[in-house]
mmCIF file of C-alpha atoms in Angstrom:
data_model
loop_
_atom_site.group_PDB
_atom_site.id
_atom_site.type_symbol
_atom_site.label_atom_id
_atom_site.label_comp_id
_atom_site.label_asym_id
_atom_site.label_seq_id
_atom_site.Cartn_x
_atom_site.Cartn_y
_atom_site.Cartn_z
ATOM 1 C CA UNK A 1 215.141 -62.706 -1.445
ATOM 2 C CA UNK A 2 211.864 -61.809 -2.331
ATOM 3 C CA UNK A 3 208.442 -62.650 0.040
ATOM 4 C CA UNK A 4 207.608 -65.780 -2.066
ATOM 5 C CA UNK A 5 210.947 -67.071 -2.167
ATOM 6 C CA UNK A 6 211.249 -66.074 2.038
ATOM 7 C CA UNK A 7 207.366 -68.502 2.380
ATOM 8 C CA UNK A 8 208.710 -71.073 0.332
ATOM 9 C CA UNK A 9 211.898 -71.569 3.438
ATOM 10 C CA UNK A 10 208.915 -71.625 5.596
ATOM 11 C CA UNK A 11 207.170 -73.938 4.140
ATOM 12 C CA UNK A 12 210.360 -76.766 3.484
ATOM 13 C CA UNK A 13 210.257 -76.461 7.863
ATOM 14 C CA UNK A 14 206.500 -76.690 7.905
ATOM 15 C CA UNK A 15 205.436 -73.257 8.812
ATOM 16 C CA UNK A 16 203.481 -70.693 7.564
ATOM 17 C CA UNK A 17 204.331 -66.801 8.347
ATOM 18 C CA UNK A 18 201.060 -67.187 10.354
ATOM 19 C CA UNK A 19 202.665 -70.370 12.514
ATOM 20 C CA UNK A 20 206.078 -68.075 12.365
ATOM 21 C CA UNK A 21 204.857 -65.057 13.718
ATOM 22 C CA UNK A 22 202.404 -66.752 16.621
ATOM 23 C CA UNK A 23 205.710 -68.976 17.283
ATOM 24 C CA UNK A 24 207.975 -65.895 17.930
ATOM 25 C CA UNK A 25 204.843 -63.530 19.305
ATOM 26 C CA UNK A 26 204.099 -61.477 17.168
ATOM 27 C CA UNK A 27 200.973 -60.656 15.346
ATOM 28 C CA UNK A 28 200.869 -62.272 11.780
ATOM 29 C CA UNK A 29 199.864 -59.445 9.851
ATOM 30 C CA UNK A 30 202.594 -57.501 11.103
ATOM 31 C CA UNK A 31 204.934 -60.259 9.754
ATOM 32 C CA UNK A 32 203.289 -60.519 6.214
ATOM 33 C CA UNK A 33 203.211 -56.455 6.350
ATOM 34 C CA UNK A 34 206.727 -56.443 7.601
ATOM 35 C CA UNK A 35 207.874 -58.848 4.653
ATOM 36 C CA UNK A 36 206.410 -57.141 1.859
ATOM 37 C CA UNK A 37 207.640 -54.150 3.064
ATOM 38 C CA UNK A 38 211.496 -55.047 3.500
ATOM 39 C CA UNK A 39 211.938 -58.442 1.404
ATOM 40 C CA UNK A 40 214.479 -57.245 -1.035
ATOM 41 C CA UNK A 41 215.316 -54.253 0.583
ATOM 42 C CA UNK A 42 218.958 -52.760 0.570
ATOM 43 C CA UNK A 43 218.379 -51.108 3.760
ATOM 44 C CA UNK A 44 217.940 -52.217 7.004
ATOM 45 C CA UNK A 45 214.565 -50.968 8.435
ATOM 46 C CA UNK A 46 214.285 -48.390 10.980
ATOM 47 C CA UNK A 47 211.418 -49.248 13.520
ATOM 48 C CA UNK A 48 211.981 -51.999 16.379
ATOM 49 C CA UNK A 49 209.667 -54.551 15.600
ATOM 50 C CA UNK A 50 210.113 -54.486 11.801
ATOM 51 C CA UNK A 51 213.836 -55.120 12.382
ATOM 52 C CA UNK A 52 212.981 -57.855 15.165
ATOM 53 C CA UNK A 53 210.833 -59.886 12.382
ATOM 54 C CA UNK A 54 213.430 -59.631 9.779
ATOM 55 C CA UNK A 55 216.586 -60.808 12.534
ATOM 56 C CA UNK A 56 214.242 -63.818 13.532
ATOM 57 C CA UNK A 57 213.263 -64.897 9.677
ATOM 58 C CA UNK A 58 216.793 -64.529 9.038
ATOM 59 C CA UNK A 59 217.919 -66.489 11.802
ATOM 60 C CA UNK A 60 215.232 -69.222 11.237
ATOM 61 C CA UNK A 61 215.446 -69.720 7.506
ATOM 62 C CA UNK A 62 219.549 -69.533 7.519
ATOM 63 C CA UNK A 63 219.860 -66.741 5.210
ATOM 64 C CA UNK A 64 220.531 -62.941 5.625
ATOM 65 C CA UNK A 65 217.405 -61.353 4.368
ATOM 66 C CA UNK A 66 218.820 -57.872 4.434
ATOM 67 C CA UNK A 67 223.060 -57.579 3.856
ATOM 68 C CA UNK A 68 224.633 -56.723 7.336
ATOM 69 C CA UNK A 69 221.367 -57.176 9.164
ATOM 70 C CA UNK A 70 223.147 -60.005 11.082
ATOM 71 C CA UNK A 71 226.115 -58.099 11.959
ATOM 72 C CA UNK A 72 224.147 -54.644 13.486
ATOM 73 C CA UNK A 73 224.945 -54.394 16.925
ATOM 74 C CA UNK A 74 220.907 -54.458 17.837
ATOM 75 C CA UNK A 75 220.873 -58.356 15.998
ATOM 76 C CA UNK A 76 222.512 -58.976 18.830
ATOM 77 C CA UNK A 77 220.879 -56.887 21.633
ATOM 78 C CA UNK A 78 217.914 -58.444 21.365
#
């Protein structure tokens, strides 16, 4: 799923990534940043908070943005 295709979930629950990140706490650049970055991606991404924003967009859209990212044992951890 590619960044568009992740704002367009957003937007059918009335949110923005802005209103997404400020929701969740973190800062909204580092959710658009974090998006571009990993959207499509193959791999799951190494640093803490990257991961966090992906496992919470997952979770709130319905959709594994990343295969297995929902099944690593830190998905669940935090």
């Amino acid at each position: 799923m590619n960044k568009r295709q992740i704002q367009a979930r957003l937007i059918e629950q009335g949110l923005s990534f802005r209103q997404f990140a400020l929701s969740k706490g973190y800062e909204p650049r580092t959710v658009t940043q974090t998006v571009e970055r990993w959207a499509g991606s193959e791999t799951l991404p190494n640093g803490r908070i990257a991961f966090s924003v992906m496992r919470d967009l997952s979770t709130q859209i319905g959709v594994e943005l990343i295969p297995g990212l929902l099944d690593h044992p830190f998905a669940k951890a935090c």
